[in-house]
Amino acid sequence: MTSRTMTGSVLVAGPIGIMVSWLGWSALVGNPDSADHAAMIAAVSQNPETTKWLLGLAGLFSLFMAAGLGGLRNSMPGGKGSDYVSMGVLIVTMAITAGLGEIALTIAAGEVGATGNTAVATTIYLAGNGIGVISTAAIFTGFIAIGLGIYIEKNFNQIIAGLLLIASLSGLVMTLYDYGSQLLIIGYMGMSLSVVALGVSMLRSSD
């Protein structure tokens, strides 16, 4: 397996795994309104095992995506857009690491809430939610830089770069405006599709 094949594979698997895990978790716990903290805490408290396994998977696949972005950065050294990509990958990687804290605290909130200690579960959940706002905003910021670098470098289809830029910018704005909004899924989906498209392009070019 060549490095481009490996990079392309994890760029495809990472975002798809993240979205399937998150959407599957949401469906299995009853699709609670993410803007309603009480509903979210009740959902994770009533489904601690589902929360642990599916959000844990989402965290694992986010590491895959980070690894794939590192490979993407290494595939374009010295070009006009490489500095933007390098900066963006660094930001996204650090933000994903911080985002694992949100996942861990959400899992912990579910475990504590399942014992009936709603007050402590609420404190833990809100702490994770605060981390989530910052880490998600940073992820979108990093992908804006990556999209800009790819657009400048022109080593991938410009439609992919444009979609990544637009989706990440809209996701950043929505995260800062209302982190609990259901509309945030638009930014996530656009960003995920763009990363998958990058992975597919790398796989095709490695043939």
Coordinates of N, CA and C in Angstrom, one line a residue:
M1 N 0.8 -1.2 0.0 CA 0.0 0.0 0.0 C 0.9 1.2 0.0
T2 N 0.7 2.1 -1.0 CA 1.5 3.4 -1.0 C 1.0 4.4 0.0
S3 N 1.8 5.4 0.3 CA 1.4 6.4 1.3 C 0.2 7.2 0.8
R4 N 0.0 7.4 -0.5 CA -1.1 8.1 -1.0 C -2.4 7.2 -0.8
T5 N -2.2 5.9 -1.0 CA -3.4 5.0 -0.8 C -3.8 5.0 0.6
M6 N -2.8 4.9 1.5 CA -3.2 4.9 3.0 C -3.8 6.3 3.4
T7 N -3.2 7.4 2.9 CA -3.8 8.7 3.2 C -5.2 8.8 2.7
G8 N -5.4 8.4 1.5 CA -6.7 8.5 0.9 C -7.7 7.7 1.6
S9 N -7.3 6.5 2.0 CA -8.2 5.6 2.7 C -8.7 6.1 4.1
V10 N -7.8 6.7 4.8 CA -8.2 7.2 6.1 C -9.0 8.6 6.0
L11 N -8.7 9.3 4.9 CA -9.5 10.5 4.7 C -10.9 10.2 4.3
V12 N -11.1 9.0 3.7 CA -12.5 8.6 3.4 C -13.1 8.0 4.6
A13 N -12.4 7.1 5.3 CA -13.0 6.4 6.4 C -13.3 7.3 7.6
G14 N -12.4 8.2 7.9 CA -12.5 9.1 9.1 C -13.8 9.9 9.1
P15 N -14.0 10.7 8.1 CA -15.3 11.5 8.2 C -16.6 10.7 8.1
I16 N -16.5 9.6 7.3 CA -17.7 8.8 7.2 C -18.0 8.1 8.6
G17 N -16.9 7.6 9.2 CA -17.1 7.0 10.5 C -17.6 7.9 11.5
I18 N -17.1 9.2 11.5 CA -17.5 10.2 12.5 C -19.0 10.4 12.3
M19 N -19.5 10.7 11.1 CA -20.9 11.0 10.8 C -21.8 9.9 11.2
V20 N -21.4 8.7 10.8 CA -22.2 7.5 11.0 C -22.4 7.3 12.5
S21 N -21.3 7.4 13.3 CA -21.3 7.2 14.7 C -22.1 8.3 15.4
W22 N -22.0 9.6 15.0 CA -22.7 10.6 15.7 C -24.2 10.5 15.3
L23 N -24.5 10.3 14.1 CA -26.0 10.2 13.7 C -26.6 9.0 14.2
G24 N -25.8 7.9 14.3 CA -26.4 6.6 14.8 C -26.6 6.8 16.3
W25 N -25.7 7.5 17.0 CA -25.9 7.7 18.4 C -27.1 8.6 18.7
S26 N -27.3 9.6 17.9 CA -28.4 10.5 18.1 C -29.7 9.8 17.9
A27 N -29.8 9.0 16.8 CA -31.0 8.2 16.6 C -31.3 7.2 17.7
L28 N -30.3 6.6 18.2 CA -30.5 5.5 19.2 C -30.9 6.1 20.6
V29 N -30.5 7.3 20.8 CA -30.9 7.9 22.1 C -32.1 8.8 22.0
G30 N -32.8 8.8 20.8 CA -34.0 9.5 20.7 C -34.0 10.8 20.0
N31 N -32.9 11.2 19.4 CA -32.8 12.5 18.7 C -33.1 13.6 19.6
P32 N -32.4 13.8 20.7 CA -32.7 14.9 21.6 C -32.3 16.2 20.9
D33 N -33.0 17.3 21.3 CA -32.6 18.6 20.8 C -31.3 19.1 21.5
S34 N -30.3 19.2 20.6 CA -28.9 19.6 21.2 C -28.9 20.9 21.8
A35 N -29.9 21.8 21.6 CA -29.9 23.1 22.2 C -30.6 23.0 23.6
D36 N -31.2 21.9 23.9 CA -31.9 21.7 25.2 C -30.9 20.8 26.1
H37 N -30.2 21.5 27.0 CA -29.3 20.7 27.8 C -29.9 19.7 28.7
A38 N -31.1 20.0 29.2 CA -31.8 19.0 30.1 C -32.1 17.7 29.3
A39 N -32.6 17.9 28.0 CA -32.9 16.8 27.2 C -31.7 16.0 26.8
M40 N -30.6 16.6 26.6 CA -29.3 15.9 26.2 C -28.8 15.1 27.4
I41 N -28.9 15.7 28.6 CA -28.4 15.0 29.8 C -29.3 13.8 30.1
A42 N -30.6 14.0 29.9 CA -31.5 12.9 30.1 C -31.2 11.7 29.1
A43 N -30.9 12.1 27.9 CA -30.7 11.1 26.9 C -29.4 10.3 27.2
V44 N -28.3 11.0 27.5 CA -27.1 10.3 27.8 C -27.2 9.5 29.1
S45 N -28.0 10.0 30.1 CA -28.1 9.3 31.3 C -29.0 8.0 31.2
Q46 N -29.9 8.0 30.3 CA -30.7 6.8 30.0 C -30.1 5.8 29.1
N47 N -29.0 6.3 28.4 CA -28.3 5.4 27.4 C -26.8 5.5 27.6
P48 N -26.3 5.2 28.8 CA -24.9 5.4 29.0 C -24.0 4.5 28.1
E49 N -24.4 3.2 27.9 CA -23.6 2.3 27.1 C -23.6 2.7 25.7
T50 N -24.7 3.0 25.1 CA -24.8 3.5 23.7 C -23.9 4.7 23.5
T51 N -24.0 5.6 24.5 CA -23.2 6.9 24.4 C -21.7 6.5 24.5
K52 N -21.3 5.6 25.4 CA -19.9 5.3 25.5 C -19.4 4.7 24.2
W53 N -20.1 3.7 23.6 CA -19.5 3.0 22.5 C -19.6 3.8 21.2
L54 N -20.7 4.5 20.9 CA -20.8 5.2 19.7 C -20.0 6.5 19.7
L55 N -20.0 7.3 20.8 CA -19.2 8.5 20.8 C -17.7 8.1 20.9
G56 N -17.4 7.0 21.5 CA -16.0 6.5 21.5 C -15.6 6.2 20.1
L57 N -16.4 5.6 19.3 CA -16.1 5.3 17.9 C -15.9 6.6 17.2
A58 N -16.8 7.6 17.4 CA -16.6 8.9 16.8 C -15.2 9.5 17.1
G59 N -14.8 9.4 18.3 CA -13.5 9.9 18.7 C -12.4 9.1 18.0
L60 N -12.5 7.8 17.8 CA -11.5 7.0 17.1 C -11.4 7.4 15.7
F61 N -12.6 7.6 15.0 CA -12.5 8.0 13.6 C -12.0 9.4 13.4
S62 N -12.2 10.2 14.4 CA -11.6 11.6 14.3 C -10.1 11.5 14.3
L63 N -9.5 10.6 15.0 CA -8.1 10.4 15.0 C -7.6 9.9 13.6
F64 N -8.4 9.0 13.0 CA -8.2 8.6 11.6 C -8.1 9.8 10.7
M65 N -9.1 10.7 10.8 CA -9.1 11.9 10.0 C -7.9 12.8 10.2
A66 N -7.5 12.9 11.4 CA -6.3 13.7 11.7 C -5.1 13.1 11.1
A67 N -5.0 11.8 11.1 CA -3.9 11.1 10.5 C -3.9 11.3 9.0
G68 N -5.1 11.2 8.4 CA -5.2 11.5 7.0 C -4.8 12.9 6.6
L69 N -5.2 13.9 7.4 CA -4.8 15.2 7.1 C -3.3 15.4 7.2
G70 N -2.6 14.7 8.1 CA -1.2 14.8 8.2 C -0.6 14.2 6.9
G71 N -1.1 13.2 6.3 CA -0.6 12.6 5.1 C -0.9 13.6 3.9
L72 N -2.0 14.3 4.0 CA -2.3 15.3 2.9 C -1.3 16.4 3.0
R73 N -1.0 16.9 4.2 CA 0.0 17.9 4.3 C 1.4 17.5 3.8
N74 N 1.8 16.2 4.0 CA 3.1 15.7 3.6 C 3.1 15.5 2.1
S75 N 1.9 15.4 1.4 CA 1.9 15.2 0.0 C 2.1 16.5 -0.8
M76 N 2.1 17.6 -0.2 CA 2.2 18.9 -0.9 C 3.2 19.8 -0.3
P77 N 4.5 19.4 -0.1 CA 5.5 20.2 0.5 C 6.0 21.3 -0.5
G78 N 6.2 22.5 0.1 CA 6.9 23.5 -0.7 C 6.1 24.3 -1.7
G79 N 4.8 23.9 -1.9 CA 4.0 24.6 -2.8 C 3.5 25.9 -2.3
K80 N 2.8 26.7 -3.1 CA 2.3 28.0 -2.7 C 1.3 28.0 -1.6
G81 N 0.5 26.9 -1.6 CA -0.6 26.8 -0.6 C -0.2 25.9 0.6
S82 N 1.0 25.3 0.6 CA 1.4 24.4 1.6 C 1.5 24.9 3.0
D83 N 1.9 26.2 3.1 CA 1.9 26.8 4.4 C 0.5 26.9 5.1
Y84 N -0.5 27.2 4.2 CA -1.8 27.3 4.8 C -2.3 25.9 5.2
V85 N -2.0 24.9 4.4 CA -2.4 23.6 4.7 C -1.8 23.1 6.0
S86 N -0.5 23.4 6.1 CA 0.3 22.9 7.3 C -0.3 23.6 8.6
M87 N -0.6 24.9 8.5 CA -1.2 25.6 9.6 C -2.6 25.1 9.9
G88 N -3.4 24.8 8.9 CA -4.7 24.3 9.1 C -4.7 22.9 9.7
V89 N -3.8 22.0 9.2 CA -3.7 20.7 9.8 C -3.3 20.7 11.3
L90 N -2.4 21.6 11.6 CA -2.0 21.8 13.0 C -3.1 22.2 13.9
I91 N -3.9 23.2 13.4 CA -5.0 23.6 14.2 C -6.1 22.5 14.3
V92 N -6.4 21.9 13.2 CA -7.4 20.8 13.3 C -7.0 19.7 14.2
T93 N -5.7 19.3 14.1 CA -5.2 18.2 15.0 C -5.3 18.6 16.5
M94 N -4.9 19.8 16.8 CA -5.0 20.2 18.2 C -6.5 20.3 18.7
A95 N -7.3 20.8 17.8 CA -8.8 20.9 18.1 C -9.4 19.5 18.3
I96 N -9.0 18.6 17.4 CA -9.6 17.2 17.6 C -9.2 16.6 18.9
T97 N -7.9 16.9 19.3 CA -7.5 16.4 20.6 C -8.3 17.0 21.7
A98 N -8.6 18.3 21.6 CA -9.4 19.0 22.6 C -10.9 18.4 22.6
G99 N -11.3 18.1 21.3 CA -12.7 17.6 21.2 C -12.9 16.3 21.8
L100 N -11.8 15.5 21.9 CA -11.9 14.2 22.7 C -12.3 14.5 24.1
G101 N -11.9 15.6 24.6 CA -12.3 16.0 26.0 C -13.8 16.1 26.1
E102 N -14.5 16.7 25.1 CA -15.9 16.9 25.1 C -16.6 15.5 25.1
I103 N -16.1 14.6 24.2 CA -16.6 13.2 24.1 C -16.5 12.5 25.5
A104 N -15.3 12.6 26.1 CA -15.0 12.0 27.4 C -16.0 12.5 28.5
L105 N -16.2 13.8 28.5 CA -17.0 14.4 29.5 C -18.5 14.0 29.3
T106 N -18.9 13.9 28.0 CA -20.3 13.5 27.7 C -20.5 12.1 28.1
I107 N -19.5 11.2 27.9 CA -19.7 9.8 28.3 C -19.7 9.8 29.9
A108 N -18.9 10.6 30.5 CA -18.9 10.6 32.0 C -20.2 11.1 32.5
A109 N -20.8 12.1 31.9 CA -22.1 12.7 32.3 C -23.1 11.6 32.2
G110 N -23.1 10.8 31.2 CA -24.1 9.7 31.0 C -23.9 8.6 32.1
E111 N -22.6 8.3 32.5 CA -22.4 7.3 33.5 C -22.9 7.8 34.9
V112 N -22.6 9.1 35.2 CA -23.0 9.7 36.4 C -24.5 9.9 36.5
G113 N -25.1 10.3 35.4 CA -26.5 10.5 35.3 C -27.3 9.2 35.5
A114 N -26.7 8.2 35.0 CA -27.4 6.8 35.1 C -27.5 6.4 36.6
T115 N -26.7 7.0 37.5 CA -26.8 6.6 38.9 C -27.8 7.5 39.6
G116 N -28.4 8.5 38.9 CA -29.4 9.3 39.5 C -28.8 10.7 40.0
N117 N -27.5 10.9 39.8 CA -26.9 12.2 40.3 C -27.0 13.2 39.1
T118 N -28.2 13.7 38.9 CA -28.4 14.6 37.8 C -27.6 15.9 37.9
A119 N -27.5 16.4 39.1 CA -26.8 17.7 39.3 C -25.3 17.6 38.9
V120 N -24.6 16.6 39.3 CA -23.2 16.4 38.9 C -23.1 16.1 37.4
A121 N -24.0 15.3 36.9 CA -24.0 15.0 35.5 C -24.2 16.3 34.7
T122 N -25.0 17.2 35.1 CA -25.2 18.4 34.4 C -24.0 19.3 34.4
T123 N -23.3 19.3 35.5 CA -22.0 20.1 35.6 C -21.0 19.5 34.6
I124 N -20.9 18.2 34.6 CA -19.9 17.5 33.7 C -20.3 17.8 32.3
Y125 N -21.6 17.6 32.0 CA -22.0 17.8 30.6 C -21.7 19.2 30.1
L126 N -22.1 20.2 30.9 CA -21.9 21.6 30.5 C -20.4 22.0 30.4
A127 N -19.5 21.3 31.2 CA -18.1 21.5 31.0 C -17.7 21.0 29.6
G128 N -18.2 19.8 29.3 CA -17.8 19.3 28.0 C -18.4 20.1 26.8
N129 N -19.6 20.7 27.0 CA -20.2 21.5 26.0 C -19.3 22.8 25.8
G130 N -18.8 23.3 26.8 CA -17.9 24.5 26.7 C -16.7 24.2 25.9
I131 N -16.1 23.0 26.2 CA -14.9 22.6 25.4 C -15.3 22.4 23.9
G132 N -16.5 21.8 23.7 CA -17.0 21.5 22.4 C -17.1 22.8 21.5
V133 N -17.6 23.9 22.1 CA -17.7 25.1 21.4 C -16.3 25.6 20.8
I134 N -15.3 25.6 21.7 CA -14.0 26.1 21.3 C -13.4 25.1 20.3
S135 N -13.4 23.8 20.6 CA -12.7 22.9 19.7 C -13.4 22.8 18.4
T136 N -14.7 22.9 18.3 CA -15.4 22.8 17.0 C -15.1 24.1 16.2
A137 N -15.1 25.2 16.9 CA -14.8 26.5 16.2 C -13.4 26.4 15.6
A138 N -12.5 25.8 16.4 CA -11.1 25.7 15.9 C -11.0 24.7 14.8
I139 N -11.7 23.6 14.8 CA -11.7 22.6 13.7 C -12.2 23.3 12.4
F140 N -13.2 24.1 12.4 CA -13.7 24.8 11.2 C -12.7 25.8 10.8
T141 N -12.1 26.5 11.7 CA -11.0 27.5 11.4 C -9.9 26.8 10.7
G142 N -9.4 25.7 11.2 CA -8.4 24.9 10.5 C -8.7 24.5 9.1
F143 N -10.0 24.0 8.9 CA -10.4 23.6 7.6 C -10.5 24.8 6.6
I144 N -10.8 25.9 7.1 CA -10.8 27.1 6.3 C -9.4 27.3 5.7
A145 N -8.4 27.2 6.6 CA -7.0 27.4 6.1 C -6.6 26.3 5.2
I146 N -7.0 25.0 5.4 CA -6.8 23.9 4.5 C -7.4 24.1 3.2
G147 N -8.7 24.6 3.2 CA -9.4 24.8 1.9 C -8.7 25.9 1.1
L148 N -8.3 27.0 1.8 CA -7.6 28.1 1.2 C -6.3 27.6 0.5
G149 N -5.5 26.8 1.3 CA -4.3 26.3 0.8 C -4.5 25.4 -0.5
I150 N -5.5 24.6 -0.4 CA -5.8 23.7 -1.6 C -6.2 24.5 -2.8
Y151 N -7.0 25.6 -2.5 CA -7.4 26.5 -3.6 C -6.2 27.2 -4.3
I152 N -5.3 27.6 -3.4 CA -4.1 28.3 -4.0 C -3.2 27.3 -4.7
E153 N -3.0 26.1 -4.1 CA -2.1 25.1 -4.7 C -2.7 24.5 -6.0
K154 N -4.0 24.4 -6.1 CA -4.7 23.9 -7.3 C -4.2 22.4 -7.6
N155 N -4.0 21.6 -6.5 CA -3.6 20.3 -6.7 C -4.8 19.3 -6.6
F156 N -5.9 19.9 -6.3 CA -7.2 19.1 -6.3 C -8.2 19.9 -7.0
N157 N -9.3 19.3 -7.3 CA -10.4 20.0 -8.0 C -10.8 21.2 -7.2
Q158 N -11.0 22.3 -7.9 CA -11.3 23.6 -7.2 C -12.7 23.6 -6.6
I159 N -13.5 22.7 -7.1 CA -14.9 22.6 -6.5 C -14.8 22.1 -5.1
I160 N -13.9 21.1 -4.9 CA -13.7 20.6 -3.5 C -13.2 21.7 -2.6
A161 N -12.2 22.4 -3.0 CA -11.6 23.5 -2.2 C -12.7 24.5 -1.9
G162 N -13.6 24.9 -2.9 CA -14.6 25.8 -2.6 C -15.7 25.3 -1.7
L163 N -16.1 24.1 -1.8 CA -17.0 23.5 -0.9 C -16.5 23.4 0.6
L164 N -15.2 23.1 0.7 CA -14.6 23.0 2.0 C -14.5 24.4 2.6
L165 N -14.2 25.4 1.9 CA -14.2 26.8 2.4 C -15.5 27.3 2.8
I166 N -16.5 27.1 2.0 CA -17.9 27.6 2.3 C -18.5 26.8 3.5
A167 N -18.3 25.5 3.5 CA -18.9 24.7 4.6 C -18.2 25.0 5.9
S168 N -16.9 25.2 5.9 CA -16.2 25.4 7.1 C -16.5 26.8 7.6
L169 N -16.6 27.8 6.7 CA -17.0 29.2 7.1 C -18.3 29.2 7.8
S170 N -19.3 28.5 7.1 CA -20.7 28.5 7.6 C -20.7 27.8 9.0
G171 N -19.9 26.7 9.1 CA -19.9 26.0 10.3 C -19.3 26.8 11.5
L172 N -18.3 27.6 11.2 CA -17.6 28.4 12.2 C -18.6 29.5 12.7
V173 N -19.3 30.1 11.7 CA -20.3 31.2 12.1 C -21.4 30.6 13.0
M174 N -21.9 29.4 12.6 CA -23.0 28.8 13.3 C -22.5 28.3 14.7
T175 N -21.3 27.8 14.8 CA -20.8 27.4 16.1 C -20.7 28.5 17.1
L176 N -20.2 29.6 16.6 CA -20.0 30.8 17.5 C -21.4 31.5 17.8
Y177 N -22.3 31.3 16.9 CA -23.6 32.0 17.1 C -24.5 31.1 18.0
D178 N -24.6 29.8 17.7 CA -25.5 28.9 18.4 C -25.0 27.5 18.3
Y179 N -24.2 27.1 19.2 CA -23.5 25.7 19.1 C -24.6 24.6 19.1
G180 N -25.7 24.9 19.7 CA -26.7 23.8 19.8 C -27.7 23.7 18.7
S181 N -27.5 24.6 17.7 CA -28.4 24.7 16.5 C -28.3 23.4 15.7
Q182 N -29.5 22.9 15.2 CA -29.5 21.8 14.3 C -28.9 22.1 12.9
L183 N -28.8 23.4 12.6 CA -28.2 23.9 11.3 C -26.7 23.6 11.3
L184 N -26.1 23.4 12.4 CA -24.7 23.1 12.4 C -24.3 21.9 11.6
I185 N -25.3 21.0 11.4 CA -25.1 19.8 10.7 C -24.7 20.1 9.2
I186 N -25.2 21.2 8.7 CA -24.9 21.6 7.3 C -23.4 21.8 7.1
G187 N -22.8 22.5 8.1 CA -21.3 22.8 8.0 C -20.6 21.5 8.2
Y188 N -21.0 20.6 9.1 CA -20.4 19.3 9.3 C -20.4 18.5 8.1
M189 N -21.6 18.4 7.5 CA -21.8 17.5 6.3 C -20.9 18.0 5.1
G190 N -21.0 19.3 4.9 CA -20.2 19.9 3.8 C -18.7 19.7 4.0
M191 N -18.2 19.9 5.2 CA -16.8 19.7 5.5 C -16.5 18.2 5.4
S192 N -17.3 17.3 5.9 CA -17.1 15.9 5.8 C -17.0 15.4 4.3
L193 N -18.0 15.8 3.5 CA -18.0 15.5 2.1 C -16.7 15.9 1.4
S194 N -16.3 17.1 1.7 CA -15.1 17.7 1.1 C -13.9 16.8 1.4
V195 N -13.7 16.4 2.7 CA -12.6 15.6 3.1 C -12.6 14.2 2.4
V196 N -13.9 13.7 2.3 CA -14.0 12.4 1.7 C -13.6 12.5 0.2
A197 N -14.0 13.6 -0.4 CA -13.7 13.9 -1.8 C -12.2 14.0 -2.0
L198 N -11.5 14.6 -1.1 CA -10.0 14.7 -1.1 C -9.4 13.3 -1.1
G199 N -10.0 12.5 -0.2 CA -9.5 11.1 0.0 C -9.7 10.3 -1.3
V200 N -10.9 10.4 -1.9 CA -11.2 9.7 -3.1 C -10.2 10.2 -4.2
S201 N -10.0 11.5 -4.3 CA -9.0 12.0 -5.3 C -7.6 11.4 -5.1
M202 N -7.2 11.3 -3.9 CA -5.9 10.7 -3.7 C -5.9 9.2 -4.0
L203 N -6.9 8.5 -3.7 CA -7.0 7.1 -4.1 C -7.0 6.9 -5.6
R204 N -7.7 7.7 -6.3 CA -7.7 7.6 -7.8 C -6.4 7.9 -8.4
S205 N -5.7 8.9 -7.8 CA -4.4 9.3 -8.4 C -3.3 8.3 -8.0
S206 N -3.5 7.4 -7.0 CA -2.5 6.4 -6.6 C -2.6 5.2 -7.5
D207 N -3.7 5.0 -8.3 CA -3.8 3.8 -9.1 C -2.8 3.8 -10.2

